[in-house]
Short mmCIF file of C-alpha atoms in Angstrom, two decimals:
data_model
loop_
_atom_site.label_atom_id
_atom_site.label_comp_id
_atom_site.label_asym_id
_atom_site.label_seq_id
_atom_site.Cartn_x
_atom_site.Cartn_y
_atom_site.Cartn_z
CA UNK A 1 4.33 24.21 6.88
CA UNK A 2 3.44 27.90 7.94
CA UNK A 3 3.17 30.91 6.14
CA UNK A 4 6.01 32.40 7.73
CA UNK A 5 8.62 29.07 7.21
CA UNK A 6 7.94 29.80 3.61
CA UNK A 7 8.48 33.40 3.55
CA UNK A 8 12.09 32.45 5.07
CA UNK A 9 12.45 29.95 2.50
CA UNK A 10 11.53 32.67 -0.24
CA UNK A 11 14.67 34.30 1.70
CA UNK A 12 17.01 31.43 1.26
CA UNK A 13 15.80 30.20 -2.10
CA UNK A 14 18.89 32.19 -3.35
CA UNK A 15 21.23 29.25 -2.19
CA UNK A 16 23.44 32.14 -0.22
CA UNK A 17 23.81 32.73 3.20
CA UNK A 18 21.48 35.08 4.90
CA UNK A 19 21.94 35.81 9.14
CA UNK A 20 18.96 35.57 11.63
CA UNK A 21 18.92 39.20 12.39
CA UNK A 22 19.06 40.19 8.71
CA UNK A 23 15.92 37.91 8.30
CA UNK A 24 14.66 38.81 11.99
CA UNK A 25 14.87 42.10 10.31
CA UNK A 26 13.30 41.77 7.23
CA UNK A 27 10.05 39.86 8.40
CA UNK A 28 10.29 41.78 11.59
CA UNK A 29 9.95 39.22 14.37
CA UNK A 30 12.55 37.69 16.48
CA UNK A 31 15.54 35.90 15.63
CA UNK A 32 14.18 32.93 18.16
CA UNK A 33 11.07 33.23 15.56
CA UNK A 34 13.68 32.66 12.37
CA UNK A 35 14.94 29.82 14.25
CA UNK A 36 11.92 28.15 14.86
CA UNK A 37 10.65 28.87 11.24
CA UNK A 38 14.08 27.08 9.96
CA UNK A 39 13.07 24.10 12.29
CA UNK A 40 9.87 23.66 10.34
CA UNK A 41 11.43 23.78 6.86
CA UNK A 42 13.95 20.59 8.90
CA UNK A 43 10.99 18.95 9.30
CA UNK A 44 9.24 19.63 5.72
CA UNK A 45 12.51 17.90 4.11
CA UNK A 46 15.13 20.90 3.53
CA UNK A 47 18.41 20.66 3.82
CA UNK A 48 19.50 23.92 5.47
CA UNK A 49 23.03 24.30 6.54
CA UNK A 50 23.87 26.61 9.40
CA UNK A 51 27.38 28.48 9.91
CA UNK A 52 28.75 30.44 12.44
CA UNK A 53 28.83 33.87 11.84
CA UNK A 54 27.01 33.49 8.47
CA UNK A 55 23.48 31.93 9.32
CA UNK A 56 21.56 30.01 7.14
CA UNK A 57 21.81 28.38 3.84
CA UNK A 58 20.07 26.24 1.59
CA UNK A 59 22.39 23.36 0.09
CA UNK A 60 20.47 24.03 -3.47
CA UNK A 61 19.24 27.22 -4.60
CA UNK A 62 15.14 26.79 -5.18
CA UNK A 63 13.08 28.62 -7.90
CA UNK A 64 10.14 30.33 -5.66
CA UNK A 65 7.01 30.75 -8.02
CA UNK A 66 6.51 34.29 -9.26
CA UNK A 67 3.44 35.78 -11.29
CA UNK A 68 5.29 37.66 -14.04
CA UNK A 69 7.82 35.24 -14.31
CA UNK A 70 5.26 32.75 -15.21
CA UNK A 71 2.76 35.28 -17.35
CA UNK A 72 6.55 35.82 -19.07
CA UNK A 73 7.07 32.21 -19.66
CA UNK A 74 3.20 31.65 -20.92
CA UNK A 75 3.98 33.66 -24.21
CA UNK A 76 0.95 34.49 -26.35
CA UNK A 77 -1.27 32.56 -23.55
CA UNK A 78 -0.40 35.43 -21.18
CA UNK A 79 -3.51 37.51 -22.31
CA UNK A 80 -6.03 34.83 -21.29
CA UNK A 81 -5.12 33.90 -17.96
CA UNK A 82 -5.48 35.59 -14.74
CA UNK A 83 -2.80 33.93 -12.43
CA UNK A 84 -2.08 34.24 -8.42
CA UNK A 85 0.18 32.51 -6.64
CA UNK A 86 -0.09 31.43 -2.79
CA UNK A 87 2.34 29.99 0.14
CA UNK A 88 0.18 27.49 1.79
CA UNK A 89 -3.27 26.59 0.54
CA UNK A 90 -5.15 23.28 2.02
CA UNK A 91 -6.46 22.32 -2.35
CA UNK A 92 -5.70 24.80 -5.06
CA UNK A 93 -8.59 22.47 -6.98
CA UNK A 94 -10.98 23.17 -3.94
CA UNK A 95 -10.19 26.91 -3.67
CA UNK A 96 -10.75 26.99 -7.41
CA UNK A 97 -14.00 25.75 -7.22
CA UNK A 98 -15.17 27.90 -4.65
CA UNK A 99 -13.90 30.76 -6.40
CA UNK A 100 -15.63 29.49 -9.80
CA UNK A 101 -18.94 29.10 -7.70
CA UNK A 102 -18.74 32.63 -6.79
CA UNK A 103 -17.76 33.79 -10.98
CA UNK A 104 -14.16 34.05 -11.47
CA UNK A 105 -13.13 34.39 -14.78
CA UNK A 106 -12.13 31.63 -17.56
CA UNK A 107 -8.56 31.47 -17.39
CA UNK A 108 -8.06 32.06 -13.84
CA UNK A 109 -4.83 30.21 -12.11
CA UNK A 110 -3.95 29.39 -8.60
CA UNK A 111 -0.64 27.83 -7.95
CA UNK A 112 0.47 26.96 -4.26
CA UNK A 113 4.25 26.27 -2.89
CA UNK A 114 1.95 24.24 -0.14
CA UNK A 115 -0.81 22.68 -0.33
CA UNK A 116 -2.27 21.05 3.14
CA UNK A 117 -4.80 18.97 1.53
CA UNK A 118 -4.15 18.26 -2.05
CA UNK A 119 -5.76 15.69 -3.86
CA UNK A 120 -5.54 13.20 -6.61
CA UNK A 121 -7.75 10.74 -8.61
CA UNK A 122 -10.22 8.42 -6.48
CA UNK A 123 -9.50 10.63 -3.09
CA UNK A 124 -5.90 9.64 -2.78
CA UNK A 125 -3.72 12.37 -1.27
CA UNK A 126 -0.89 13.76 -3.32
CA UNK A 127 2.11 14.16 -1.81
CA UNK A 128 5.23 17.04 -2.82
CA UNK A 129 8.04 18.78 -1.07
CA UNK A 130 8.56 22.14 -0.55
CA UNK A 131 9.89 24.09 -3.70
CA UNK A 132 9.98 20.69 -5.30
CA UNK A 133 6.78 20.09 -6.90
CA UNK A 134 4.71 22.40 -9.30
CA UNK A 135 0.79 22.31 -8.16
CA UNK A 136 -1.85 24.81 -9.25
CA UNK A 137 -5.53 24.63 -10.77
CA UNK A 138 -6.82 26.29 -14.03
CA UNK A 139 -10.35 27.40 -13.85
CA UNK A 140 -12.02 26.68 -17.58
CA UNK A 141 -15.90 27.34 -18.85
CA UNK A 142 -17.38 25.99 -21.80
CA UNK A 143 -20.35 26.11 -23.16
CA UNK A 144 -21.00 22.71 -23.48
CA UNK A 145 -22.54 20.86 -20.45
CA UNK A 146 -21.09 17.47 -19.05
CA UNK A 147 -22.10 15.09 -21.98
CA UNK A 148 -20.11 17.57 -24.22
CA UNK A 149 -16.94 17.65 -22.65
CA UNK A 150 -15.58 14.11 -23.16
CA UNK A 151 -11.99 13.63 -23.43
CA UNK A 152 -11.35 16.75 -21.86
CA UNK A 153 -8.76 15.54 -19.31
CA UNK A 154 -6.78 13.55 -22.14
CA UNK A 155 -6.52 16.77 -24.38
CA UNK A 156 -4.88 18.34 -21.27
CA UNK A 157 -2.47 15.31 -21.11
CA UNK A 158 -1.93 16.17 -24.59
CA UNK A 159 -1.40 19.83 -23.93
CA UNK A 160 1.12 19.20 -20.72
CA UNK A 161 2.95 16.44 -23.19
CA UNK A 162 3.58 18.99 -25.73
CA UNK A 163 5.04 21.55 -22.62
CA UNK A 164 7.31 18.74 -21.31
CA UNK A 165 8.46 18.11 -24.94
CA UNK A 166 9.50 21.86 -25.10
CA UNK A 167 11.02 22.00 -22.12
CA UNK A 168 13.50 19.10 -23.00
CA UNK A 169 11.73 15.93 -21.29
CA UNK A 170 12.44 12.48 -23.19
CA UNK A 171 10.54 9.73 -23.12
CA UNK A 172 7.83 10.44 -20.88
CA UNK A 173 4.04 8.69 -21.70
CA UNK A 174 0.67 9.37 -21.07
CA UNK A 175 -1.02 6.60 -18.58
CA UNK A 176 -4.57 6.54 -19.02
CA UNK A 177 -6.31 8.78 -17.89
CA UNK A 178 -4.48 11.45 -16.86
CA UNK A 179 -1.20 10.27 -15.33
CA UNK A 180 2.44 11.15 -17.27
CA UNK A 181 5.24 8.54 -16.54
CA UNK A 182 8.53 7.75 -17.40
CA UNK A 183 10.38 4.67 -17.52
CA UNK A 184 6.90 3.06 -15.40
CA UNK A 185 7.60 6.04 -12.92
CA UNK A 186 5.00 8.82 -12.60
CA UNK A 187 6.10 12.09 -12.79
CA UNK A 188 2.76 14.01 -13.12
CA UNK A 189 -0.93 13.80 -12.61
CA UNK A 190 -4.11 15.64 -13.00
CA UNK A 191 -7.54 15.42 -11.12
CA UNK A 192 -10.24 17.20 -13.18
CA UNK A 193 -13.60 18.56 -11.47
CA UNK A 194 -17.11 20.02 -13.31
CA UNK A 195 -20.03 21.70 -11.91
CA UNK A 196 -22.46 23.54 -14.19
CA UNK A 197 -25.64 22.36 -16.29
CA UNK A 198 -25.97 18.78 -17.80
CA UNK A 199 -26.91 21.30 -21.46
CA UNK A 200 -24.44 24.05 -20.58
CA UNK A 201 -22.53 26.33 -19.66
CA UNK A 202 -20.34 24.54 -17.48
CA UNK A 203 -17.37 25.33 -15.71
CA UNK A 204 -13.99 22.94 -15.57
CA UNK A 205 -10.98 23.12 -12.52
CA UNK A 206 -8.32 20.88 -13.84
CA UNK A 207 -5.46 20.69 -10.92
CA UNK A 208 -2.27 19.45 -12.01
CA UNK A 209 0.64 18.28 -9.67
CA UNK A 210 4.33 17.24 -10.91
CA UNK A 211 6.89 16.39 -9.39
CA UNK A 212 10.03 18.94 -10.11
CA UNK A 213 12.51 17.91 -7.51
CA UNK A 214 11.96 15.02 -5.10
CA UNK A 215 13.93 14.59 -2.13
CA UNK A 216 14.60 10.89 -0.86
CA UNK A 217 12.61 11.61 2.16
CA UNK A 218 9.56 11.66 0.45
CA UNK A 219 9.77 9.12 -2.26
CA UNK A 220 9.88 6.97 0.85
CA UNK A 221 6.62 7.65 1.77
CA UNK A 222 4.98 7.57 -1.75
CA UNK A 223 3.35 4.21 -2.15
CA UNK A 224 4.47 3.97 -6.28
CA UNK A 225 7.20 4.45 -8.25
CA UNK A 226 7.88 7.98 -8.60
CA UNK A 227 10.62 10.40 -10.13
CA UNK A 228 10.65 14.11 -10.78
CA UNK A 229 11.12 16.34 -13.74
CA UNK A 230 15.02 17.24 -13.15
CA UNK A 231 15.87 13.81 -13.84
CA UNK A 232 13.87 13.38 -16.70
CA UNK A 233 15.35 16.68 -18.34
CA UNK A 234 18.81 15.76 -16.71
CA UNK A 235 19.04 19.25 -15.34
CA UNK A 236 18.15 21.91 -12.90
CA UNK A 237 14.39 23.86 -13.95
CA UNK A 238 13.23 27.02 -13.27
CA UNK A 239 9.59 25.93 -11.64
CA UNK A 240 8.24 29.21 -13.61
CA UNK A 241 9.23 27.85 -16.89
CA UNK A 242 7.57 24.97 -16.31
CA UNK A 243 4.20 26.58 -15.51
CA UNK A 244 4.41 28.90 -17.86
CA UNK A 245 5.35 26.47 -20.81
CA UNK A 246 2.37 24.04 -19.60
CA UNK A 247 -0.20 27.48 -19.26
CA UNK A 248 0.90 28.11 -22.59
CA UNK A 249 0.05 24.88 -24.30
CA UNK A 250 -3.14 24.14 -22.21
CA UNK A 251 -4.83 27.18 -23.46
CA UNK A 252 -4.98 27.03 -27.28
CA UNK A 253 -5.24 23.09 -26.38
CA UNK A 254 -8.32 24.04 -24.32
CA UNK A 255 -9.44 26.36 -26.89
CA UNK A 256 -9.56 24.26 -29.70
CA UNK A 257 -11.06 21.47 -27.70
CA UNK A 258 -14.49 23.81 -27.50
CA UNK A 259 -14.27 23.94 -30.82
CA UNK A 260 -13.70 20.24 -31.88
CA UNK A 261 -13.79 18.41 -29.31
CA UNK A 262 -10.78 15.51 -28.25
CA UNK A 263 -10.91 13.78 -31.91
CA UNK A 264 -8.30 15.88 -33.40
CA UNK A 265 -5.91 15.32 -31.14
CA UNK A 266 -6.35 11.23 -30.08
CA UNK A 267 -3.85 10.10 -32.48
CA UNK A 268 -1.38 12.76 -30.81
CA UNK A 269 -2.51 11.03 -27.55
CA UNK A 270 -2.01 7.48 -28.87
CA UNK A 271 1.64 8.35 -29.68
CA UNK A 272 2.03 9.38 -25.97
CA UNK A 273 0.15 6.29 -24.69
CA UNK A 274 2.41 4.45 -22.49
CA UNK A 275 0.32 0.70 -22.70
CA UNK A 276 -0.86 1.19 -26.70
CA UNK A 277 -1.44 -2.05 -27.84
CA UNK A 278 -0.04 -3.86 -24.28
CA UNK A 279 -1.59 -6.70 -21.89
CA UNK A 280 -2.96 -4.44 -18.85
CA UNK A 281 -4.87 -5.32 -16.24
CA UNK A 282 -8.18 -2.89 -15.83
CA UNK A 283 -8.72 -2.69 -11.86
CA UNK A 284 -12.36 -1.31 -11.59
CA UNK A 285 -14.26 0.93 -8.71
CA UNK A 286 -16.06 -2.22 -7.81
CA UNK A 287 -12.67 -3.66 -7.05
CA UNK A 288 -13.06 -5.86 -9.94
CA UNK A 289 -10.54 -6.67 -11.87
CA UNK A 290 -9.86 -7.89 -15.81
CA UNK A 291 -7.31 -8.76 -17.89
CA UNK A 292 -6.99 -7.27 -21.75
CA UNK A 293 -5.01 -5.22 -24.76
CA UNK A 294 -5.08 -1.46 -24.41
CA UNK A 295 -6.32 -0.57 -28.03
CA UNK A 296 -5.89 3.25 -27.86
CA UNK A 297 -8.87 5.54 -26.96
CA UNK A 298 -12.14 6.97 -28.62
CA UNK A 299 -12.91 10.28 -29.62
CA UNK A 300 -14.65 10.87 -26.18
CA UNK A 301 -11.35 9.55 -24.17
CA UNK A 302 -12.74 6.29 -23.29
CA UNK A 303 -10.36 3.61 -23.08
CA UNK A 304 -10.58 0.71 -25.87
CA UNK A 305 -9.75 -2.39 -23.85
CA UNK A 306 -9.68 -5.82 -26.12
CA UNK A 307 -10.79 -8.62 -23.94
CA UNK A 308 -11.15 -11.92 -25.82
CA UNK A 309 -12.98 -10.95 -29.19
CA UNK A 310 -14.81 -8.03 -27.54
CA UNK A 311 -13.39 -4.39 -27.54
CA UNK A 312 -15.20 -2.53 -24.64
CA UNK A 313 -14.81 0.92 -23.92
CA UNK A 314 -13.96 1.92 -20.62
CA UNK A 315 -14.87 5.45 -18.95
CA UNK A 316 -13.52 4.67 -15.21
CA UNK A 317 -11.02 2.18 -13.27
CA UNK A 318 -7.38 2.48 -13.88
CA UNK A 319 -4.86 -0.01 -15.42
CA UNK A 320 -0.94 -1.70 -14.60
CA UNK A 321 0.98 -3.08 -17.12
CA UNK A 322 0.97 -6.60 -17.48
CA UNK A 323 3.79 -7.29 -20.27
CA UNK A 324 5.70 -5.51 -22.29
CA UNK A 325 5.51 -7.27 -25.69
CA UNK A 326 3.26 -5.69 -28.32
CA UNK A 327 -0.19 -7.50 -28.72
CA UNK A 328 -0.61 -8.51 -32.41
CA UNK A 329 -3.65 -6.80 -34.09
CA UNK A 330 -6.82 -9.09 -33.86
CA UNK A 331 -8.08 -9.99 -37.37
CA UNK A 332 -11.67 -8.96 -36.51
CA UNK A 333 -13.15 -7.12 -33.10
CA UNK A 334 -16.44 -6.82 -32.42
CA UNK A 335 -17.43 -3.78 -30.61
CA UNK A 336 -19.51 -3.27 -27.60
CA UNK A 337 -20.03 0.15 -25.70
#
């Protein structure tokens, strides 16, 4: 995808017709340049439809992102965040870091239409189609160091729960860690990176990528079940709405987790929790694997996995749902960190 494919695209996001010399024109280059640019956005998964006479259209209107739209969206919020938005990017999470490296402000948001390299939990890519997916990073810093900021990814599944609820989205979950599904589809993740002092201050990027409008093309070549957003809600969404509704709940979320911590909020996270008190298997980094009840999580987002008589708490690995029966309650659980 190229800078100038998307600047087209911003063009025919409309859904209306628009000729190659009027866009020739307008982004002053050739109309053999428009052409080629259309090719590209072929290629990336669009379905433009060409006429004689009237040039180019796109079979759906697209919502292009837009910074005041989205500050407009983000309500009270608004005043805390600094947000920019980009056509092509290769990782809004590794631009983010950079940029927090070199001091930009708490509260500062990139969102991308593109992203050439983004990335999800344990170095898998993570894949979207143009004006289809929402994907953007929100810079964070806390006082606290590393050992302080437990549970900090599942208060912003909390926080992006509470958006999707607002914006009309029905049952939808939280997978541990950081994943949102529905229906044993995911619809959303989040990879969350720190640098800064093991004491403090420290400095959080917490990318987020979901999944708006997926085109059969590229749930194809996603390895998982998938779905997007649209179906969820059962109708068409402004992509600025939905980053401004999730902007909005992350940062008093965010706020009130310097204060307090994840505790106040895990039974709000339990509600959401798509395998409470289900058989899951717990695949580990070492490739290990284990079999168990998902017990809910502790007040520093580790996962409380009953295996046998022995609830362990789990702070890596990630876990697939085994049955879908409700474990009974063990009369007595002995605890081991």
């Amino acid at each position: 995808m190229t800078e100038l494919s998307l600047r087209v695209l911003r063009h025919l996001a409309d859904g209306e017709y628009h000729s190659g010399a009027a866009l020739a024109l307008a982004l002053a280059v050739t109309r053999g340049t428009i052409w080629n640019a259309v090719r590209v956005l072929d290629a990336a998964g669009l379905d433009v439809h060409r006429t004689r006479g009237r040039g180019y259209c796109l079979s759906r209107g697209l919502s292009m992102l837009e910074r005041d739209t989205i500050l407009r969206h983000a309500g009270e919020a608004a005043a805390r965040l600094s947000v920019e938005v980009c056509d092509v990017v290769d990782s809004t999470n590794t631009v983010s870091m950079q940029r927090a490296a070199a001091g930009a402000p708490t509260g500062s948001v990139l969102a991308a239409e593109h992203q050439h390299s983004g990335r999800g939990r344990m170095g898998r890519a993570w894949h979207t189609n143009i004006g289809g997916a929402l994907t953007f990073s929100l810079l964070w810093r806390f006082a606290q160091g590393a050992g302080g900021l437990g549970g900090l990814s599942l208060a912003a599944g909390v926080a992006l729960m509470r958006a999707l609820v607002q914006l009309g989205a029905k049952d939808t979950q939280l997978k541990w860690p950081n994943d949102v599904v529905w229906r044993g589809r995911k619809v959303a993740g989040m990879l969350v990176e720190l640098q800064g002092d093991a004491l403090g201050p420290s400095t959080v990027v917490m990318g987020m990528g979901l999944n708006i409008r997926l085109s059969d093309a590229l749930v194809k070549r996603i390895d998982q079940p998938v779905t997007d957003l649209e179906t969820v809600c059962g109708r068409e969404l402004d992509r600025n709405a939905v980053l401004g509704a999730i902007l909005g709940e992350l940062v008093p979320a965010l706020e009130q987790f310097a204060e307090s911590g994840f505790a106040p909020m895990r039974a709000e996270w339990e509600r959401y929790h798509a395998h409470q008190g289900l058989e899951v298997t717990v695949r580990l980094p070492s490739g290990d694997t284990q079999m168990g009840i998902a017990r809910g999580v502790a007040d520093d987002g580790a996962l409380l996995f009953e295996s046998g008589k022995t609830l362990r708490r789990l702070h890596s690995g990630e876990i697939s749902l085994r049955a879908c029966a409700p474990a009974p309650q063990s009369a007595r659980v002995r605890s081991r960190a």
